[in-house]
Coordinates of C-alpha atoms in Angstrom, one line a residue:
M8 CA -67.7 20.0 -94.9
N9 CA -70.4 18.5 -97.2
P10 CA -69.5 19.0 -100.7
F11 CA -73.1 19.3 -101.7
Q12 CA -73.9 22.0 -99.1
E13 CA -74.4 24.5 -102.2
L14 CA -77.2 22.2 -103.5
Y15 CA -79.3 22.2 -100.5
Q16 CA -82.8 23.8 -100.5
K17 CA -83.4 26.5 -97.9
N18 CA -87.3 26.0 -97.5
K19 CA -88.7 22.8 -96.0
L20 CA -92.1 21.6 -96.1
K21 CA -92.6 18.9 -93.0
G22 CA -95.2 16.3 -93.0
V23 CA -95.8 13.2 -94.7
S24 CA -98.9 11.7 -96.3
D25 CA -101.2 9.4 -93.8
S26 CA -104.4 7.4 -93.8
K27 CA -106.8 10.0 -92.5
A28 CA -105.6 12.8 -94.9
T29 CA -105.5 10.7 -98.1
K30 CA -108.9 9.2 -97.3
E31 CA -110.3 12.8 -96.8
Y32 CA -108.5 14.3 -99.8
S33 CA -109.7 11.1 -102.2
E34 CA -113.5 11.3 -100.9
N35 CA -113.8 15.1 -101.5
S36 CA -112.0 14.8 -105.1
F37 CA -113.4 15.4 -108.4
L38 CA -112.3 11.9 -109.4
F39 CA -114.1 10.3 -106.5
K40 CA -117.3 12.1 -107.2
K41 CA -117.5 11.2 -110.6
Y42 CA -116.5 7.5 -110.4
S43 CA -117.4 6.4 -107.0
G44 CA -120.4 3.7 -107.1
K45 CA -119.1 2.3 -110.4
S46 CA -117.2 -0.9 -111.2
E47 CA -114.0 -1.5 -109.2
F48 CA -112.3 -1.2 -112.5
L49 CA -113.0 2.6 -112.8
N50 CA -112.2 3.1 -109.0
P51 CA -109.4 5.9 -109.4
Y52 CA -107.8 4.9 -106.0
F53 CA -106.3 2.1 -104.3
S54 CA -105.1 1.2 -100.5
F55 CA -101.4 1.1 -99.9
R56 CA -100.3 0.8 -96.4
G57 CA -103.4 2.3 -94.9
R58 CA -103.0 5.2 -97.4
I59 CA -105.6 6.1 -100.3
L60 CA -103.7 6.7 -103.4
S61 CA -104.6 7.6 -106.9
K62 CA -103.8 4.9 -109.3
I63 CA -102.4 7.4 -111.6
A64 CA -99.2 9.4 -110.5
F65 CA -97.9 12.6 -112.0
G66 CA -94.7 12.0 -113.6
S67 CA -92.4 14.9 -113.3
Y68 CA -89.4 13.6 -115.4
R69 CA -89.3 16.5 -117.8
V70 CA -90.4 19.4 -115.6
G71 CA -88.6 22.6 -114.5
L72 CA -89.1 25.7 -112.5
E73 CA -89.0 28.0 -115.6
S74 CA -92.2 26.8 -117.3
T75 CA -95.6 28.0 -116.0
E76 CA -97.1 25.2 -117.8
H77 CA -95.3 22.6 -115.9
E78 CA -96.5 24.5 -112.6
K79 CA -100.0 24.6 -113.8
S80 CA -100.0 21.0 -114.9
I81 CA -99.1 19.7 -111.2
E82 CA -101.6 22.1 -109.8
L83 CA -104.4 20.7 -112.1
S84 CA -103.4 17.2 -111.3
L85 CA -103.7 18.0 -107.5
S86 CA -107.2 19.6 -107.9
M87 CA -108.6 16.8 -109.8
G88 CA -107.5 14.4 -107.0
F89 CA -104.4 12.8 -108.2
N90 CA -102.2 12.6 -105.0
V91 CA -99.2 10.5 -106.1
I92 CA -96.1 12.3 -107.5
D93 CA -93.2 10.5 -108.8
T94 CA -89.8 12.5 -109.2
S95 CA -86.0 11.9 -108.9
S96 CA -83.1 13.9 -107.7
N97 CA -81.5 14.3 -111.2
Y98 CA -84.8 15.2 -112.8
G99 CA -84.3 18.8 -114.5
D100 CA -81.0 18.9 -112.4
G101 CA -83.1 19.0 -109.2
E102 CA -85.7 21.4 -110.6
S103 CA -88.3 18.9 -110.6
E104 CA -88.2 18.4 -106.7
S105 CA -87.8 22.1 -106.4
L106 CA -91.1 22.9 -108.6
I107 CA -93.1 20.1 -106.6
G108 CA -92.3 21.8 -103.5
K109 CA -93.1 25.3 -104.9
V110 CA -96.6 23.9 -106.1
L111 CA -97.4 22.4 -102.7
Q112 CA -96.2 25.3 -100.8
K113 CA -98.3 27.5 -102.6
K114 CA -101.6 25.2 -102.4
I115 CA -100.9 24.6 -98.5
Q116 CA -100.7 28.2 -97.9
K117 CA -103.9 28.8 -99.7
G118 CA -105.5 26.1 -97.8
E119 CA -106.3 24.2 -100.7
L120 CA -104.1 21.1 -99.6
K121 CA -102.5 19.7 -96.9
R122 CA -98.7 18.2 -97.1
E123 CA -100.4 14.9 -95.6
N124 CA -102.8 14.5 -98.7
V125 CA -99.9 13.7 -101.2
F126 CA -97.7 10.7 -101.6
I127 CA -94.3 11.2 -103.1
I128 CA -91.8 9.0 -104.5
T129 CA -88.2 10.1 -105.3
K130 CA -84.9 8.4 -106.4
V131 CA -81.2 8.7 -105.8
G132 CA -78.0 7.6 -107.0
Y133 CA -77.7 9.5 -110.1
I134 CA -74.9 11.8 -110.7
Q135 CA -75.6 14.6 -113.2
G136 CA -75.6 18.4 -113.7
K137 CA -74.6 20.4 -111.0
N138 CA -73.5 17.4 -108.7
L139 CA -71.6 15.9 -111.5
E140 CA -69.6 19.1 -111.7
I141 CA -68.9 18.6 -107.8
V142 CA -68.0 15.1 -108.0
T143 CA -65.6 15.9 -111.1
E144 CA -63.9 18.5 -109.0
L145 CA -63.5 16.1 -106.0
E146 CA -62.0 13.4 -108.5
N147 CA -59.6 16.0 -109.7
T148 CA -58.4 16.6 -106.1
N149 CA -58.2 12.8 -105.2
R150 CA -61.4 13.0 -103.1
A151 CA -63.6 10.9 -105.3
F152 CA -66.3 8.8 -104.0
P153 CA -65.6 5.0 -104.3
E154 CA -67.4 2.4 -106.8
I155 CA -68.9 5.1 -109.2
T156 CA -70.3 3.8 -112.2
Y157 CA -69.3 5.9 -115.3
Y158 CA -72.3 5.1 -117.3
Q159 CA -72.1 7.6 -120.0
E160 CA -70.4 11.2 -120.7
G161 CA -72.7 13.5 -118.2
C162 CA -74.4 10.7 -116.2
Y163 CA -72.7 8.6 -113.5
H164 CA -74.1 6.6 -110.9
C165 CA -73.2 5.7 -107.4
I166 CA -74.6 3.1 -104.9
H167 CA -71.8 3.3 -102.3
P168 CA -72.9 3.9 -98.9
F169 CA -70.6 6.6 -98.5
F170 CA -72.2 8.4 -101.2
W171 CA -75.6 7.9 -99.6
R172 CA -74.5 9.1 -96.2
I173 CA -73.9 12.5 -97.8
N174 CA -77.3 12.2 -99.4
S175 CA -79.2 11.1 -96.4
N176 CA -77.9 14.3 -94.8
I177 CA -79.7 16.2 -97.6
L178 CA -82.9 14.1 -97.1
S179 CA -82.9 14.7 -93.4
K180 CA -82.1 18.2 -93.1
D181 CA -82.7 20.5 -96.3
W182 CA -84.8 19.3 -99.2
V183 CA -87.8 21.0 -100.3
L184 CA -90.2 18.0 -99.1
K185 CA -89.2 16.1 -96.0
P186 CA -89.7 13.4 -95.1
W187 CA -90.2 11.5 -98.4
M188 CA -92.9 9.2 -98.2
F189 CA -91.3 6.6 -100.5
F190 CA -87.6 6.6 -101.4
F191 CA -86.6 4.4 -104.3
Y192 CA -83.1 3.4 -105.3
T193 CA -83.0 2.8 -109.0
I194 CA -80.3 0.7 -110.4
R195 CA -81.0 0.5 -114.0
N196 CA -78.1 2.3 -115.1
I197 CA -75.8 -0.2 -113.5
F198 CA -77.1 -2.8 -115.4
L199 CA -77.5 -1.1 -118.7
W200 CA -73.7 -0.4 -118.4
I201 CA -73.0 -3.9 -117.6
E202 CA -75.1 -5.0 -120.6
R203 CA -72.9 -2.7 -122.8
N204 CA -69.6 -3.3 -121.1
I205 CA -69.1 -6.8 -120.3
M206 CA -66.0 -6.7 -118.3
F207 CA -66.1 -9.4 -115.6
P208 CA -67.1 -13.0 -115.6
K209 CA -70.9 -13.5 -114.5
K210 CA -69.9 -14.7 -111.1
R211 CA -67.8 -11.9 -110.3
R212 CA -70.5 -9.5 -111.3
Q213 CA -73.0 -11.1 -109.3
N214 CA -70.7 -11.0 -106.2
N215 CA -69.9 -7.5 -106.6
I216 CA -73.7 -6.4 -107.1
T217 CA -74.7 -8.6 -104.0
K218 CA -72.0 -6.9 -102.1
E219 CA -73.1 -3.6 -102.8
L220 CA -76.8 -4.2 -102.2
R221 CA -76.0 -5.8 -99.0
A222 CA -74.0 -3.0 -98.0
L223 CA -77.0 -0.5 -98.9
S224 CA -79.3 -2.7 -96.8
D225 CA -77.3 -2.4 -93.9
F226 CA -76.9 1.4 -94.3
W227 CA -80.8 1.5 -94.6
N228 CA -81.4 -0.5 -91.4
K229 CA -78.7 1.6 -89.5
N230 CA -80.0 5.0 -90.6
E231 CA -83.8 4.6 -91.1
K232 CA -84.8 7.3 -88.5
K233 CA -82.1 9.7 -89.4
V234 CA -82.9 9.5 -93.2
K235 CA -86.5 9.8 -92.4
S236 CA -87.9 8.0 -95.5
Y237 CA -90.9 5.9 -94.5
T238 CA -90.8 3.4 -97.3
T239 CA -88.0 2.2 -99.3
G240 CA -87.5 0.3 -102.2
F241 CA -85.5 -0.9 -105.3
H242 CA -86.5 -0.2 -108.8
P243 CA -84.7 -3.2 -110.9
I244 CA -86.5 -2.1 -114.3
R245 CA -83.5 -3.9 -116.3
F246 CA -83.7 -7.2 -114.5
Q247 CA -85.0 -9.6 -117.3
K248 CA -83.9 -13.3 -117.5
T249 CA -84.7 -13.6 -121.0
R250 CA -82.0 -10.7 -121.9
K251 CA -78.6 -11.7 -122.4
N252 CA -75.7 -10.5 -119.9
I253 CA -78.7 -9.3 -117.6
L254 CA -78.2 -10.7 -114.0
P255 CA -81.2 -12.3 -112.4
L256 CA -81.2 -10.9 -108.9
R257 CA -82.9 -12.5 -105.9
L258 CA -83.3 -10.1 -102.8
S259 CA -83.6 -12.0 -99.4
K260 CA -84.2 -10.8 -96.1
S261 CA -80.9 -10.5 -94.1

């Protein structure tokens, strides 16, 4: 049995952004009507893999289901013509994703929006809130996920493919929105942890990280259709060669 089954969403929205729908959406937007024909600098949209996306996204780091202001903010953003939303599985203990699904579903039912109009970015790897409680319970019964990074109290991180297999099950079956158009794996916590807790020689740390990233790459290549993520990427915001103890990372095709 999947230990995270109780966290799955029951209602799902199928579909993914596409070139035709995003172009149609942008051309009918308030943003386009106000700034079309002006300089490229003021052009509010850009092309990404055939899709026309707003240069400014709605960031949903601190939004939740209980706030009507948060809900109205997303609605306003979409009505103005912004069609990129950034979220993460741990934002608001999952409520950020749920609120996005709620708003989109409402606007779709009203005929104001198509699922294909909107490009959504999410991230996984964090263990916080409800899923932290589950992971802690598993650890107490000797069923822990391997290679968890204990970054700080109340916030863990895991990039082991076994942990991702559980999450890919969520992605392919039970999230409010599926499939995700853009799926980021964010590794900033790992490097913050390394920066604060230098436990291994540099070469050993680099070998461990390279091994883990290669395992993740193999996992994605084998499970791309099952996961239904159309674009994947890494978010290495802590890679700075000028910072002490931060490893430069070179990703190469395998």
